[in-house]
Coordinates of C-alpha atoms in Angstrom, one line a residue:
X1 CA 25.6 6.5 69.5
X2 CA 23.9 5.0 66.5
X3 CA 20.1 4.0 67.2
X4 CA 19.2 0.5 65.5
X5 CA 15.7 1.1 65.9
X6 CA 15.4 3.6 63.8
X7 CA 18.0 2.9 60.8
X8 CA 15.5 2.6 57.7
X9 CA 17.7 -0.7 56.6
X10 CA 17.3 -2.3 59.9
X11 CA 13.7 -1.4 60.0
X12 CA 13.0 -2.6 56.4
X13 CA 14.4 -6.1 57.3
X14 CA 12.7 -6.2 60.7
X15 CA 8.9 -4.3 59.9
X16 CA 8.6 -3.6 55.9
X17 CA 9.8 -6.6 54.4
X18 CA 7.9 -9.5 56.1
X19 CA 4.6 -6.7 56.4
X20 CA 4.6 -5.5 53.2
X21 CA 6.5 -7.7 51.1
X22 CA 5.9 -11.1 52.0
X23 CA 5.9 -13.0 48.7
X24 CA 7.9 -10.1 47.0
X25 CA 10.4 -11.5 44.4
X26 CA 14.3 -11.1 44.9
X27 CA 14.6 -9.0 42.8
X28 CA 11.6 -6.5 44.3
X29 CA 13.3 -6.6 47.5
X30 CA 17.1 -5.4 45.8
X31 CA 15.4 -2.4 44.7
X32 CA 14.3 -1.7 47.7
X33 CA 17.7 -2.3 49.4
X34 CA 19.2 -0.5 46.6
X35 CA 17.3 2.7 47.2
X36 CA 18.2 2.7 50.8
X37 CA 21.6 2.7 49.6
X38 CA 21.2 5.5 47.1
X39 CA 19.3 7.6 50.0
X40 CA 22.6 6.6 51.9
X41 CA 25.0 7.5 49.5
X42 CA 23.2 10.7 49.0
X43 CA 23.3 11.7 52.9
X44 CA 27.0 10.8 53.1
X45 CA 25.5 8.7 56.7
X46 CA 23.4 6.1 57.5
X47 CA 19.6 7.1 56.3
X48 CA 17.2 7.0 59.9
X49 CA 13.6 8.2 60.3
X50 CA 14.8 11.5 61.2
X51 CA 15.8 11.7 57.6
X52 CA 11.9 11.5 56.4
X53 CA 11.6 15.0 55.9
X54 CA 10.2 16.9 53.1
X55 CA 13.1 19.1 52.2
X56 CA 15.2 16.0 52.5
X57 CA 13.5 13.6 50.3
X58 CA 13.1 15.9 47.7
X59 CA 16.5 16.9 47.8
X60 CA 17.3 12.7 47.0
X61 CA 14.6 12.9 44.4
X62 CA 16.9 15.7 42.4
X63 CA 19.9 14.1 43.2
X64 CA 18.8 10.7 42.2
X65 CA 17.0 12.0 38.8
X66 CA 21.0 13.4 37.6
X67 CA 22.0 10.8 34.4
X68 CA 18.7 8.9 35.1
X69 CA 15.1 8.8 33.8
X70 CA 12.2 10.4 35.2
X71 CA 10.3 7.4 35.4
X72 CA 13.4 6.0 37.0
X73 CA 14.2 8.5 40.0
X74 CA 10.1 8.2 40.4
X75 CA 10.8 4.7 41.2
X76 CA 13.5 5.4 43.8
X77 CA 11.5 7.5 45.6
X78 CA 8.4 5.6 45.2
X79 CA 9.7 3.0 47.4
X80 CA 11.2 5.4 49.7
X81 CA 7.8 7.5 50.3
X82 CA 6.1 3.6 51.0
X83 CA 8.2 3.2 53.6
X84 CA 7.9 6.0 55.2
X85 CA 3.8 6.2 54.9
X86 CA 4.1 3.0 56.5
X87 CA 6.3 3.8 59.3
X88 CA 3.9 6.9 59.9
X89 CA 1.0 4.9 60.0
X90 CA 2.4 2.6 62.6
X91 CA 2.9 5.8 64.6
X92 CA 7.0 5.6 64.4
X93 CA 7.1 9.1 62.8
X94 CA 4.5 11.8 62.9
X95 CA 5.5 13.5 59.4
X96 CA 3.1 12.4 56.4
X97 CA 5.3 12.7 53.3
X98 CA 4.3 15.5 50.7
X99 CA 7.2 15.6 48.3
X100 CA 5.9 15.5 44.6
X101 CA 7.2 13.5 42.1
X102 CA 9.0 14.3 38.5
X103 CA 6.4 14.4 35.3
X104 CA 7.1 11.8 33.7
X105 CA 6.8 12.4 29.7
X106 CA 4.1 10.0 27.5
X107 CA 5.9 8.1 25.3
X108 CA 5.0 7.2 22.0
X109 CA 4.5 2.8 22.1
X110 CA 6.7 1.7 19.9
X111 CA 7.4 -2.0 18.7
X112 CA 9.3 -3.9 16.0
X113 CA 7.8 -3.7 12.8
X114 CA 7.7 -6.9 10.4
X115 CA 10.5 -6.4 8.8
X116 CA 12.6 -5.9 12.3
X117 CA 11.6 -9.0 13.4
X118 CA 12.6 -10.8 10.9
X119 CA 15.9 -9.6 11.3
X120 CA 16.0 -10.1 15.3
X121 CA 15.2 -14.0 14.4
X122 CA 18.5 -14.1 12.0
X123 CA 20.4 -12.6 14.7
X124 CA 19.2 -14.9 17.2
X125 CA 19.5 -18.0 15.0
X126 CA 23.2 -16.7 14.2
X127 CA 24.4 -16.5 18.1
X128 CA 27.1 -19.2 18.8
X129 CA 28.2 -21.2 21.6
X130 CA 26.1 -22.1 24.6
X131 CA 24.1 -20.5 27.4
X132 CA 24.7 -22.4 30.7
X133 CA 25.0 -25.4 28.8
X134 CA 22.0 -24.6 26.4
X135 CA 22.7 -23.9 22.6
X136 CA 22.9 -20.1 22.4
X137 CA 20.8 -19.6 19.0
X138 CA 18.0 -22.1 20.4
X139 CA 17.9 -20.1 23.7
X140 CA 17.9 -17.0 22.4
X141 CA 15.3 -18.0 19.5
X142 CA 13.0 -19.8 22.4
X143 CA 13.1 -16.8 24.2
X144 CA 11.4 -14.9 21.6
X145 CA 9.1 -17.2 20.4
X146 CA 7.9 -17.4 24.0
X147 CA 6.9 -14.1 24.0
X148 CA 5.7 -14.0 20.3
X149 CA 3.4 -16.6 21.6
X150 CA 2.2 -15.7 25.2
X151 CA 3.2 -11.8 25.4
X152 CA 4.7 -12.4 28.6
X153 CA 7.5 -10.6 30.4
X154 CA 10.9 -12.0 29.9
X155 CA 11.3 -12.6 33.9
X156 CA 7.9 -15.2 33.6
X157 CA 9.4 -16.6 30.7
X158 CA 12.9 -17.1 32.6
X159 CA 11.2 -19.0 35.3
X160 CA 9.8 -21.7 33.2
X161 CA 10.4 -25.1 33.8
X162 CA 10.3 -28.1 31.2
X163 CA 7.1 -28.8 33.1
X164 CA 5.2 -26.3 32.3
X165 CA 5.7 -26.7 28.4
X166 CA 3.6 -29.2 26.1
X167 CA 5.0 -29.9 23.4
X168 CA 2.8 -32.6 22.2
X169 CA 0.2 -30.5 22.5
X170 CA 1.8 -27.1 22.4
X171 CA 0.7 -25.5 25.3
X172 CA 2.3 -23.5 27.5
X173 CA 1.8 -22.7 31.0
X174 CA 2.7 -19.7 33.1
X175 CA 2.3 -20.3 36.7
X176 CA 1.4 -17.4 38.7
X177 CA 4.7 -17.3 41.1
X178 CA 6.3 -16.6 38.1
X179 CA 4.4 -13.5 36.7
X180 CA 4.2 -10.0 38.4
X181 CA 1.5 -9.5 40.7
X182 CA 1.3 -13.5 41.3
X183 CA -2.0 -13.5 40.8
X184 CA -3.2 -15.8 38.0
X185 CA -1.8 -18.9 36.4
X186 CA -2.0 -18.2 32.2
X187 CA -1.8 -21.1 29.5
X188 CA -1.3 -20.1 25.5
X189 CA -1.0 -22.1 22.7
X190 CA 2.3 -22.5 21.2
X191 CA 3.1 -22.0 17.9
X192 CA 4.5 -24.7 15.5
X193 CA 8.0 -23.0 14.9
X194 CA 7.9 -22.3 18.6
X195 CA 7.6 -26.2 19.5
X196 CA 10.3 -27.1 17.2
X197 CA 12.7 -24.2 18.8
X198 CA 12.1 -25.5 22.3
X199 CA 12.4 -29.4 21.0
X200 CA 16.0 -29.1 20.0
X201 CA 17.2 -27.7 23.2
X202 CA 14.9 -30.1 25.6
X203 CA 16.7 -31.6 27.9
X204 CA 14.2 -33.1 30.6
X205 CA 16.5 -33.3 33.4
X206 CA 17.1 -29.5 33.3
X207 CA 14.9 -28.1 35.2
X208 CA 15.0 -24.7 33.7
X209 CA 14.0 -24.3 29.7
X210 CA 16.1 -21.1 29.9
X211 CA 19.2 -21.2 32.6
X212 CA 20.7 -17.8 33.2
X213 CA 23.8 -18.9 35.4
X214 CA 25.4 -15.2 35.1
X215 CA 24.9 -12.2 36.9
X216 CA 21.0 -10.9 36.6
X217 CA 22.0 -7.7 34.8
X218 CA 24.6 -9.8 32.6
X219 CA 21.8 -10.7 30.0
X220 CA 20.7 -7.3 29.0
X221 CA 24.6 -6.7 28.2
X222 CA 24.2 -9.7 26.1
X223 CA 20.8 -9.2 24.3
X224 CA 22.1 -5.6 23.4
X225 CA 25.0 -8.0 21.3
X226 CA 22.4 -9.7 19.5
X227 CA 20.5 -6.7 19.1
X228 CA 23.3 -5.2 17.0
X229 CA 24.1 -7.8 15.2
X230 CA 20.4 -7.2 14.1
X231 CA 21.0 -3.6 13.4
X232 CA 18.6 -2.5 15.8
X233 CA 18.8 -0.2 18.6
X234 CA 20.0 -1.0 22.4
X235 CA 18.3 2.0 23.8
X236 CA 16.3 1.0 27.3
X237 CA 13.2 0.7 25.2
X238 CA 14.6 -1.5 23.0
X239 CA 14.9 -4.8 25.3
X240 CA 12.7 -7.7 26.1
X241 CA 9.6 -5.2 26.6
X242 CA 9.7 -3.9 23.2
X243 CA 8.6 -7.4 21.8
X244 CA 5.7 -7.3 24.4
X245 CA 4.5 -4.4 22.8
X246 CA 4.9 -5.9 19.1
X247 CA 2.7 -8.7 20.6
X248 CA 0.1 -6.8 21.7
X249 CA 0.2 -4.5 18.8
X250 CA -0.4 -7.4 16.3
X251 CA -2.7 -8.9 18.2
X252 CA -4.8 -6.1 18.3
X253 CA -4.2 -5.0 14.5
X254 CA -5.9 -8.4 13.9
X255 CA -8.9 -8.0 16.3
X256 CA -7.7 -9.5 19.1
X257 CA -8.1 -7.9 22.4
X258 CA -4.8 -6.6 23.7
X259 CA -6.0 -5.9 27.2
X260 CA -7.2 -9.2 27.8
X261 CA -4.0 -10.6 26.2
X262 CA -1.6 -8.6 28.3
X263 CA -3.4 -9.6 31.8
X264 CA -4.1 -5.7 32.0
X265 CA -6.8 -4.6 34.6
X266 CA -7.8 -1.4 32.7
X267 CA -7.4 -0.9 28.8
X268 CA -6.2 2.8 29.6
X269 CA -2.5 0.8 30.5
X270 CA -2.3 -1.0 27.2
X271 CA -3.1 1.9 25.2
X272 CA 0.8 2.7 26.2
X273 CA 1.2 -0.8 24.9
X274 CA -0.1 -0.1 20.9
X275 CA 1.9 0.8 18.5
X276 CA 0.3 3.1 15.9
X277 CA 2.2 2.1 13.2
X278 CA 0.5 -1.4 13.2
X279 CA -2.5 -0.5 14.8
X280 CA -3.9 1.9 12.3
X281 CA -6.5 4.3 13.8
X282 CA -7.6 7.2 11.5
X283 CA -5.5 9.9 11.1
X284 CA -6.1 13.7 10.2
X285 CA -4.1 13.5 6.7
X286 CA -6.8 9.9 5.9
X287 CA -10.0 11.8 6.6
X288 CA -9.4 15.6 6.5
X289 CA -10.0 17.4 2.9
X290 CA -8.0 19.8 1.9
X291 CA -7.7 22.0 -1.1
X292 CA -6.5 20.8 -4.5
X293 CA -3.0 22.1 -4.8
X294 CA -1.7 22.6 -8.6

């Protein structure tokens, strides 16, 4: 007979989530549903305690990594080994977790170059028809611009709300709820083109600036559209978070301090932030002589 007690989905909803996730956004908690799942799926049963075992879990993590990232089976079993940690600590299983993780290769930062940009704006300003009710070239410009302007994630900028915009005064603020972490409302100052994007499809009785009334994963299908009508690439690097780093990597080409920009803790994350294309450091073939060659 099945034990409730110890099935790692009933747990999670009775222990985990209102422990260790209280404030969590919804979609924090899917993943964390969705790996329960996968762990499922993977055991052919339904995943208990019992199942925390090293052999096991490392087993899911090779399973899990087949057609996906590194960083992404990390992730699954991330969550997975922070549950179980936390069941052992509350003495529900005497195992402590040793399974090791994937390496997970350095990537090169990379971001869109001037001339890219300019061709992403075209793209957006040529998108027609309408977003949940909102023109679609304004939303998908105002988008942008947001994050040309604040360097924010695309979920902060997603959650805005008419009254967190100035346009008068072009400022925009970025409540904390919004932003990962939660931790710190932000304000930047909005650029002029940015002001007139977000005029022409202000409508103050919608709450929302940006309304996504589609499935959550819908509007990566659809950016990837207006990514090739840009000519640019739809890779999983390629999305919102690529424009973050072009941010950041203009900001600090011009003196600005990335780190501080970004709401990073410790410059050693934005380093994988810079692009080194438009943040020019020395390089070997600047500085290094080498013979005269006839």
């Amino acid at each position: 007979m099945h034990d409730d007690s110890r099935d790692l989905l009933s747990l999670f909803e009775r222990l985990y989530k209102p422990l260790r996730l209280a404030g969590c956004s919804y979609t924090g908690l899917r993943h964390h549903r969705e790996t329960i799942s996968q762990f499922a799926r993977f055991l052919g049963k339904t995943p208990t305690l019992d199942h925390f075992d090293d052999v096991t879990v490392a087993g899911f993590l090779d399973w899990v990594s087949d057609g996906r990232s590194a960083s992404t089976a990390n992730s699954y079993i991330d969550r997975l080994l922070a549950q179980w940690r936390f069941y052992n600590r509350r003495g529900l299983i005497s195992r402590w977790p040793e399974v090791r993780q994937l390496n997970v290769p350095e990537r090169i930062p990379l971001a869109w170059l001037r001339e890219e940009m300019a061709r992403l704006w075209v793209a957006c300003e040529a998108q027609t028809g309408t977003i949940s009710g909102v023109e679609a070239a304004g939303w998908w410009l105002g988008i942008h611009c947001c994050i040309a302007d604040s360097a924010e994630r695309v979920g902060a900028i997603l959650r805005l709300e008419w009254r967190d915009i100035d346009l008068d005064n072009r400022w925009i603020t970025i409540r904390a709820e919004s932003r990962k972490g939660k931790t710190r409302d932000r304000m930047h100052q909005l650029h002029v083109t940015t002001v007139a994007v977000l005029a022409r499809i202000k409508v103050p009785t919608r709450k929302l600036v940006f309304p996504w009334e589609g499935c959550s994963t819908g509007i990566w299908h659809q950016y990837e559209s207006v990514l090739k009508a840009a000519g640019l690439p739809i890779d999983r690097r390629s999305k919102f978070h690529r424009m973050r780093r072009t941010v950041a990597s203009y900001f600090a080409a011009a003196g600005g301090d990335p780190t501080k920009l970004l709401d990073h803790s410790d410059p050693r994350v934005t380093k994988a932030y810079l692009d080194l294309r438009i943040v020019q450091t020395p390089q070997a073939s600047d500085l290094v002589w080498r013979p005269p060659m006839k």
